[in-house]
PDB file of C-alpha atoms in Angstrom:
ATOM      1  CA  UNK A   1      28.135   5.129   4.106  1.00 55.00           C
ATOM      2  CA  UNK A   2      25.723   2.342   4.987  1.00 80.00           C
ATOM      3  CA  UNK A   3      22.678   3.243   6.990  1.00 92.00           C
ATOM      4  CA  UNK A   4      20.795   1.232   9.565  1.00 95.00           C
ATOM      5  CA  UNK A   5      19.739  -2.123   8.203  1.00 96.00           C
ATOM      6  CA  UNK A   6      17.098  -4.501   9.490  1.00 97.00           C
ATOM      7  CA  UNK A   7      16.191  -8.061   8.681  1.00 97.00           C
ATOM      8  CA  UNK A   8      13.968  -9.628   7.707  1.00 97.00           C
ATOM      9  CA  UNK A   9      11.994  -6.941   5.911  1.00 96.00           C
ATOM     10  CA  UNK A  10       8.838  -8.982   6.305  1.00 97.00           C
ATOM     11  CA  UNK A  11       7.975 -11.784   8.694  1.00 97.00           C
ATOM     12  CA  UNK A  12       4.774 -13.779   8.784  1.00 98.00           C
ATOM     13  CA  UNK A  13       4.373 -16.138  11.704  1.00 97.00           C
ATOM     14  CA  UNK A  14       1.718 -18.131  13.456  1.00 97.00           C
ATOM     15  CA  UNK A  15       0.320 -17.183  16.810  1.00 97.00           C
ATOM     16  CA  UNK A  16       2.358 -18.721  19.608  1.00 97.00           C
ATOM     17  CA  UNK A  17       5.630 -18.907  17.693  1.00 98.00           C
ATOM     18  CA  UNK A  18       8.763 -16.983  18.663  1.00 98.00           C
ATOM     19  CA  UNK A  19      10.344 -14.454  16.300  1.00 98.00           C
ATOM     20  CA  UNK A  20      13.697 -12.745  16.220  1.00 98.00           C
ATOM     21  CA  UNK A  21      14.276  -9.439  14.479  1.00 98.00           C
ATOM     22  CA  UNK A  22      17.705  -8.076  13.706  1.00 97.00           C
ATOM     23  CA  UNK A  23      19.129  -4.568  13.534  1.00 97.00           C
ATOM     24  CA  UNK A  24      22.551  -3.477  12.296  1.00 96.00           C
ATOM     25  CA  UNK A  25      23.205   0.119  13.380  1.00 95.00           C
ATOM     26  CA  UNK A  26      25.460   2.617  11.692  1.00 94.00           C
ATOM     27  CA  UNK A  27      29.070   1.874  12.533  1.00 92.00           C
ATOM     28  CA  UNK A  28      30.282   4.025  15.410  1.00 89.00           C
ATOM     29  CA  UNK A  29      26.824   4.815  16.744  1.00 91.00           C
ATOM     30  CA  UNK A  30      26.781   4.101  20.444  1.00 89.00           C
ATOM     31  CA  UNK A  31      23.050   4.275  20.967  1.00 91.00           C
ATOM     32  CA  UNK A  32      20.401   1.966  19.513  1.00 94.00           C
ATOM     33  CA  UNK A  33      16.636   2.119  19.835  1.00 94.00           C
ATOM     34  CA  UNK A  34      13.740  -0.188  19.044  1.00 97.00           C
ATOM     35  CA  UNK A  35      10.253   1.107  18.279  1.00 96.00           C
ATOM     36  CA  UNK A  36       6.941  -0.468  17.364  1.00 96.00           C
ATOM     37  CA  UNK A  37       4.624   1.177  14.859  1.00 93.00           C
ATOM     38  CA  UNK A  38       1.107  -0.140  14.583  1.00 91.00           C
ATOM     39  CA  UNK A  39      -0.997   0.650  11.537  1.00 85.00           C
ATOM     40  CA  UNK A  40      -2.034   4.287  11.529  1.00 79.00           C
ATOM     41  CA  UNK A  41      -0.115   5.071  14.686  1.00 83.00           C
ATOM     42  CA  UNK A  42       3.018   6.870  15.718  1.00 84.00           C
ATOM     43  CA  UNK A  43       6.153   5.228  17.015  1.00 90.00           C
ATOM     44  CA  UNK A  44       6.020   3.469  20.367  1.00 92.00           C
ATOM     45  CA  UNK A  45       9.348   3.291  22.214  1.00 92.00           C
ATOM     46  CA  UNK A  46      10.366  -0.216  23.268  1.00 96.00           C
ATOM     47  CA  UNK A  47      13.986  -0.293  24.424  1.00 95.00           C
ATOM     48  CA  UNK A  48      17.183   1.778  24.300  1.00 92.00           C
ATOM     49  CA  UNK A  49      20.829   0.714  24.445  1.00 93.00           C
ATOM     50  CA  UNK A  50      23.609   3.198  25.117  1.00 89.00           C
ATOM     51  CA  UNK A  51      27.169   1.915  25.080  1.00 85.00           C
ATOM     52  CA  UNK A  52      27.857  -0.398  27.982  1.00 85.00           C
ATOM     53  CA  UNK A  53      25.138   1.049  30.211  1.00 88.00           C
ATOM     54  CA  UNK A  54      22.191  -1.038  31.332  1.00 90.00           C
ATOM     55  CA  UNK A  55      19.475  -0.803  28.672  1.00 92.00           C
ATOM     56  CA  UNK A  56      16.334   1.243  29.243  1.00 92.00           C
ATOM     57  CA  UNK A  57      13.610  -1.393  28.950  1.00 93.00           C
ATOM     58  CA  UNK A  58      10.796   0.837  30.156  1.00 91.00           C
ATOM     59  CA  UNK A  59       8.890   0.611  26.878  1.00 93.00           C
ATOM     60  CA  UNK A  60       8.714  -3.161  26.548  1.00 96.00           C
ATOM     61  CA  UNK A  61       4.985  -4.044  26.642  1.00 94.00           C
ATOM     62  CA  UNK A  62       5.305  -7.462  28.276  1.00 95.00           C
ATOM     63  CA  UNK A  63       7.817 -10.069  29.379  1.00 96.00           C
ATOM     64  CA  UNK A  64       7.365 -11.764  26.012  1.00 97.00           C
ATOM     65  CA  UNK A  65       9.530  -9.005  24.552  1.00 98.00           C
ATOM     66  CA  UNK A  66      13.277  -8.911  25.048  1.00 97.00           C
ATOM     67  CA  UNK A  67      16.265  -7.451  23.255  1.00 97.00           C
ATOM     68  CA  UNK A  68      19.988  -7.860  23.297  1.00 95.00           C
ATOM     69  CA  UNK A  69      22.869  -5.928  21.898  1.00 94.00           C
ATOM     70  CA  UNK A  70      26.437  -7.109  21.479  1.00 84.00           C
ATOM     71  CA  UNK A  71      28.740  -4.228  22.381  1.00 81.00           C
ATOM     72  CA  UNK A  72      28.010  -1.377  20.005  1.00 81.00           C
ATOM     73  CA  UNK A  73      26.972  -3.529  17.096  1.00 89.00           C
ATOM     74  CA  UNK A  74      24.046  -5.686  16.105  1.00 95.00           C
ATOM     75  CA  UNK A  75      20.890  -5.948  18.187  1.00 97.00           C
ATOM     76  CA  UNK A  76      18.142  -8.560  18.182  1.00 98.00           C
ATOM     77  CA  UNK A  77      14.573  -8.086  19.344  1.00 98.00           C
ATOM     78  CA  UNK A  78      12.859 -11.304  20.361  1.00 98.00           C
ATOM     79  CA  UNK A  79       9.137 -11.752  20.765  1.00 98.00           C
ATOM     80  CA  UNK A  80       8.106 -14.995  22.391  1.00 98.00           C
ATOM     81  CA  UNK A  81       4.723 -16.670  21.997  1.00 98.00           C
ATOM     82  CA  UNK A  82       3.595 -14.066  19.488  1.00 98.00           C
ATOM     83  CA  UNK A  83       0.054 -12.741  19.601  1.00 97.00           C
ATOM     84  CA  UNK A  84      -1.993 -11.116  16.861  1.00 96.00           C
ATOM     85  CA  UNK A  85      -1.688  -7.742  18.586  1.00 96.00           C
ATOM     86  CA  UNK A  86       2.070  -7.962  18.069  1.00 97.00           C
ATOM     87  CA  UNK A  87       1.505  -7.379  14.351  1.00 97.00           C
ATOM     88  CA  UNK A  88       3.230  -4.108  13.514  1.00 97.00           C
ATOM     89  CA  UNK A  89       6.283  -2.625  11.897  1.00 96.00           C
ATOM     90  CA  UNK A  90       9.295  -2.812  14.192  1.00 98.00           C
ATOM     91  CA  UNK A  91      11.767  -0.005  13.623  1.00 97.00           C
ATOM     92  CA  UNK A  92      15.325   0.302  14.785  1.00 96.00           C
ATOM     93  CA  UNK A  93      17.307   3.544  15.010  1.00 94.00           C
ATOM     94  CA  UNK A  94      20.824   4.499  16.039  1.00 92.00           C
ATOM     95  CA  UNK A  95      22.567   7.695  17.105  1.00 89.00           C
ATOM     96  CA  UNK A  96      26.051   8.861  17.929  1.00 85.00           C
ATOM     97  CA  UNK A  97      24.950   9.722  21.446  1.00 75.00           C
ATOM     98  CA  UNK A  98      21.791   9.721  23.513  1.00 70.00           C
ATOM     99  CA  UNK A  99      18.260  10.983  23.049  1.00 68.00           C
ATOM    100  CA  UNK A 100      19.193  14.541  22.112  1.00 67.00           C
ATOM    101  CA  UNK A 101      20.848  13.454  18.881  1.00 74.00           C
ATOM    102  CA  UNK A 102      19.473  12.836  15.407  1.00 81.00           C
ATOM    103  CA  UNK A 103      18.136   9.310  15.095  1.00 86.00           C
ATOM    104  CA  UNK A 104      18.801   7.391  11.910  1.00 91.00           C
ATOM    105  CA  UNK A 105      16.122   4.802  11.256  1.00 94.00           C
ATOM    106  CA  UNK A 106      16.222   1.511   9.453  1.00 95.00           C
ATOM    107  CA  UNK A 107      13.475   0.493   7.010  1.00 94.00           C
ATOM    108  CA  UNK A 108      11.716  -1.638   9.596  1.00 96.00           C
ATOM    109  CA  UNK A 109      10.518  -5.222   9.805  1.00 97.00           C
ATOM    110  CA  UNK A 110       6.838  -5.794   9.102  1.00 97.00           C
ATOM    111  CA  UNK A 111       5.619  -8.537  11.423  1.00 98.00           C
ATOM    112  CA  UNK A 112       2.317 -10.246  10.743  1.00 97.00           C
ATOM    113  CA  UNK A 113       1.006 -12.729  13.276  1.00 97.00           C
ATOM    114  CA  UNK A 114      -1.720 -14.959  11.899  1.00 96.00           C
TER     115      UNK A 114
ATOM    116  CA  UNK B   1       6.659   1.291   6.865  1.00 36.00           C
ATOM    117  CA  UNK B   2       4.287   0.432   4.085  1.00 37.00           C
ATOM    118  CA  UNK B   3       0.653   1.361   4.628  1.00 36.00           C
ATOM    119  CA  UNK B   4       1.554   3.415   7.690  1.00 37.00           C
ATOM    120  CA  UNK B   5      -0.942   6.177   8.112  1.00 39.00           C
ATOM    121  CA  UNK B   6      -4.051   4.686   6.495  1.00 47.00           C
ATOM    122  CA  UNK B   7      -6.242   6.236   9.159  1.00 61.00           C
ATOM    123  CA  UNK B   8      -4.250   9.386   9.799  1.00 77.00           C
ATOM    124  CA  UNK B   9      -5.449  12.940   9.301  1.00 88.00           C
ATOM    125  CA  UNK B  10      -4.610  14.041   5.791  1.00 91.00           C
ATOM    126  CA  UNK B  11      -3.526  17.385   4.454  1.00 95.00           C
ATOM    127  CA  UNK B  12      -3.888  17.860   0.708  1.00 96.00           C
ATOM    128  CA  UNK B  13      -1.864  20.654  -0.852  1.00 96.00           C
ATOM    129  CA  UNK B  14      -1.437  21.856  -4.403  1.00 97.00           C
ATOM    130  CA  UNK B  15       2.078  21.554  -5.765  1.00 97.00           C
ATOM    131  CA  UNK B  16       3.904  24.831  -5.290  1.00 97.00           C
ATOM    132  CA  UNK B  17       1.798  25.967  -2.352  1.00 97.00           C
ATOM    133  CA  UNK B  18       3.073  26.144   1.197  1.00 97.00           C
ATOM    134  CA  UNK B  19       2.126  23.403   3.667  1.00 97.00           C
ATOM    135  CA  UNK B  20       1.600  23.762   7.384  1.00 97.00           C
ATOM    136  CA  UNK B  21       1.481  20.649   9.523  1.00 97.00           C
ATOM    137  CA  UNK B  22       0.504  21.083  13.146  1.00 95.00           C
ATOM    138  CA  UNK B  23       1.257  19.136  16.285  1.00 94.00           C
ATOM    139  CA  UNK B  24       0.044  19.572  19.840  1.00 93.00           C
ATOM    140  CA  UNK B  25       2.471  18.178  22.366  1.00 90.00           C
ATOM    141  CA  UNK B  26       1.633  16.953  25.798  1.00 84.00           C
ATOM    142  CA  UNK B  27       4.342  17.856  28.271  1.00 88.00           C
ATOM    143  CA  UNK B  28       5.154  21.444  29.244  1.00 90.00           C
ATOM    144  CA  UNK B  29       8.566  20.237  30.480  1.00 89.00           C
ATOM    145  CA  UNK B  30       9.580  18.925  27.053  1.00 90.00           C
ATOM    146  CA  UNK B  31      12.822  20.553  25.986  1.00 89.00           C
ATOM    147  CA  UNK B  32      13.505  19.115  22.542  1.00 90.00           C
ATOM    148  CA  UNK B  33      11.288  18.583  19.528  1.00 93.00           C
ATOM    149  CA  UNK B  34      11.828  16.882  16.207  1.00 93.00           C
ATOM    150  CA  UNK B  35       9.936  16.503  12.959  1.00 95.00           C
ATOM    151  CA  UNK B  36      10.272  13.305  10.965  1.00 95.00           C
ATOM    152  CA  UNK B  37       9.132  12.385   7.475  1.00 96.00           C
ATOM    153  CA  UNK B  38       8.144   8.821   6.666  1.00 94.00           C
ATOM    154  CA  UNK B  39       7.638   7.708   3.106  1.00 93.00           C
ATOM    155  CA  UNK B  40       5.793   4.528   2.299  1.00 89.00           C
ATOM    156  CA  UNK B  41       7.887   1.457   3.014  1.00 85.00           C
ATOM    157  CA  UNK B  42      10.681   3.375   4.703  1.00 89.00           C
ATOM    158  CA  UNK B  43      11.750   4.304   8.185  1.00 91.00           C
ATOM    159  CA  UNK B  44      11.284   7.857   9.483  1.00 93.00           C
ATOM    160  CA  UNK B  45      13.755  10.435   8.285  1.00 93.00           C
ATOM    161  CA  UNK B  46      14.872  13.410  10.358  1.00 92.00           C
ATOM    162  CA  UNK B  47      13.771  16.758   8.941  1.00 95.00           C
ATOM    163  CA  UNK B  48      14.461  19.409  11.534  1.00 95.00           C
ATOM    164  CA  UNK B  49      14.661  19.850  15.282  1.00 93.00           C
ATOM    165  CA  UNK B  50      14.236  22.689  17.759  1.00 94.00           C
ATOM    166  CA  UNK B  51      15.081  23.157  21.405  1.00 92.00           C
ATOM    167  CA  UNK B  52      12.746  24.762  23.892  1.00 92.00           C
ATOM    168  CA  UNK B  53      14.865  27.907  24.211  1.00 93.00           C
ATOM    169  CA  UNK B  54      13.959  28.793  20.631  1.00 95.00           C
ATOM    170  CA  UNK B  55      10.637  29.596  18.973  1.00 96.00           C
ATOM    171  CA  UNK B  56      11.644  29.290  15.337  1.00 97.00           C
ATOM    172  CA  UNK B  57      14.211  27.424  13.317  1.00 97.00           C
ATOM    173  CA  UNK B  58      14.673  27.320   9.568  1.00 97.00           C
ATOM    174  CA  UNK B  59      16.116  24.719   7.301  1.00 94.00           C
ATOM    175  CA  UNK B  60      16.055  24.241   3.578  1.00 92.00           C
ATOM    176  CA  UNK B  61      12.417  24.884   2.543  1.00 96.00           C
ATOM    177  CA  UNK B  62      11.258  23.971   6.050  1.00 98.00           C
ATOM    178  CA  UNK B  63      10.564  26.030   9.143  1.00 98.00           C
ATOM    179  CA  UNK B  64       9.603  24.782  12.565  1.00 97.00           C
ATOM    180  CA  UNK B  65       7.702  27.028  14.942  1.00 97.00           C
ATOM    181  CA  UNK B  66       7.358  26.333  18.641  1.00 97.00           C
ATOM    182  CA  UNK B  67       4.723  27.961  20.832  1.00 96.00           C
ATOM    183  CA  UNK B  68       5.362  26.829  24.386  1.00 93.00           C
ATOM    184  CA  UNK B  69       2.454  28.828  25.768  1.00 94.00           C
ATOM    185  CA  UNK B  70      -0.082  26.610  24.026  1.00 94.00           C
ATOM    186  CA  UNK B  71       2.219  23.592  23.592  1.00 93.00           C
ATOM    187  CA  UNK B  72       2.040  23.719  19.828  1.00 94.00           C
ATOM    188  CA  UNK B  73       4.580  22.816  17.190  1.00 95.00           C
ATOM    189  CA  UNK B  74       4.238  23.373  13.469  1.00 96.00           C
ATOM    190  CA  UNK B  75       6.179  22.436  10.384  1.00 97.00           C
ATOM    191  CA  UNK B  76       6.008  24.718   7.401  1.00 98.00           C
ATOM    192  CA  UNK B  77       7.112  23.453   4.003  1.00 98.00           C
ATOM    193  CA  UNK B  78       7.637  26.082   1.335  1.00 97.00           C
ATOM    194  CA  UNK B  79       6.804  25.434  -2.310  1.00 97.00           C
ATOM    195  CA  UNK B  80       5.558  21.913  -1.651  1.00 97.00           C
ATOM    196  CA  UNK B  81       6.716  19.319  -4.153  1.00 96.00           C
ATOM    197  CA  UNK B  82       5.368  15.848  -5.026  1.00 96.00           C
ATOM    198  CA  UNK B  83       8.367  14.347  -3.250  1.00 96.00           C
ATOM    199  CA  UNK B  84       7.128  15.877  -0.011  1.00 97.00           C
ATOM    200  CA  UNK B  85       4.184  13.471   0.022  1.00 96.00           C
ATOM    201  CA  UNK B  86       4.639  11.366   3.152  1.00 96.00           C
ATOM    202  CA  UNK B  87       3.505  10.967   6.744  1.00 95.00           C
ATOM    203  CA  UNK B  88       4.976  13.580   9.070  1.00 96.00           C
ATOM    204  CA  UNK B  89       5.512  12.943  12.773  1.00 93.00           C
ATOM    205  CA  UNK B  90       6.413  15.302  15.537  1.00 94.00           C
ATOM    206  CA  UNK B  91       8.287  14.003  18.575  1.00 92.00           C
ATOM    207  CA  UNK B  92       9.024  15.546  21.951  1.00 91.00           C
ATOM    208  CA  UNK B  93      11.540  14.723  24.632  1.00 87.00           C
ATOM    209  CA  UNK B  94       9.578  15.038  27.893  1.00 82.00           C
ATOM    210  CA  UNK B  95      12.538  15.932  30.102  1.00 75.00           C
ATOM    211  CA  UNK B  96      16.124  16.887  29.619  1.00 65.00           C
ATOM    212  CA  UNK B  97      18.539  14.015  29.754  1.00 65.00           C
ATOM    213  CA  UNK B  98      18.170  10.466  28.600  1.00 67.00           C
ATOM    214  CA  UNK B  99      14.430  10.037  28.300  1.00 75.00           C
ATOM    215  CA  UNK B 100      12.626   8.454  25.365  1.00 82.00           C
ATOM    216  CA  UNK B 101      11.074  10.540  22.666  1.00 85.00           C
ATOM    217  CA  UNK B 102       7.282  10.589  22.534  1.00 86.00           C
ATOM    218  CA  UNK B 103       5.908  10.532  19.005  1.00 88.00           C
ATOM    219  CA  UNK B 104       2.638  11.950  17.758  1.00 88.00           C
ATOM    220  CA  UNK B 105       0.337   9.910  15.550  1.00 84.00           C
ATOM    221  CA  UNK B 106       1.317  11.678  12.375  1.00 91.00           C
ATOM    222  CA  UNK B 107      -0.248  13.592   9.516  1.00 94.00           C
ATOM    223  CA  UNK B 108      -0.322  12.420   5.940  1.00 94.00           C
ATOM    224  CA  UNK B 109       0.661  15.105   3.431  1.00 96.00           C
ATOM    225  CA  UNK B 110      -0.667  14.548  -0.062  1.00 96.00           C
ATOM    226  CA  UNK B 111       0.660  16.816  -2.787  1.00 96.00           C
ATOM    227  CA  UNK B 112      -1.597  17.346  -5.780  1.00 94.00           C
ATOM    228  CA  UNK B 113       0.350  17.869  -8.982  1.00 89.00           C
TER     229      UNK B 113
END
């Protein structure tokens, strides 16, 4: 079956512009996660959606970052007024349940802020 | 993603040899650990996991060892193949329940044919 997909695969933007990244999880997966991966670093948790529960936003680095999810389907991560330090690969993952389950990752969106 | 791991520690292994990738975790209360493999330009891929009530778990060509006394996790790959070349990350779940995974910085495995 189809895995997690993300779009765009690459995004180049100018400092100060807003960007929107999209994630399509595996059908039937109730949980969805966003991570940031800077060059040469591990994954940094951003936000977690589980079913209809309130999302865990504890990893969002600033109020410029926000994410939404429609039911148990697509999610969008929005970064407002982008800064150069926002340049990274943004990864999305989904699972059938919560944190104790295998996470299936998408290929990521490489964001470059000039 | 692409170019992930340019500045990561690197382990170079001859094809056919066994590889051991190590990870020191931070939280003695962590109850769940996972190893991921990330090839260039791709998202991380689950390899194997282990819960804190175990000290060893085996998969196909891979073994994970957990030493809770020294908070150390290792991934052993038997008969390393060129396709094993990737960046490997360990992750821990700091507490039971719905808490985010904490990922290590990763180790690049380079297999010499």
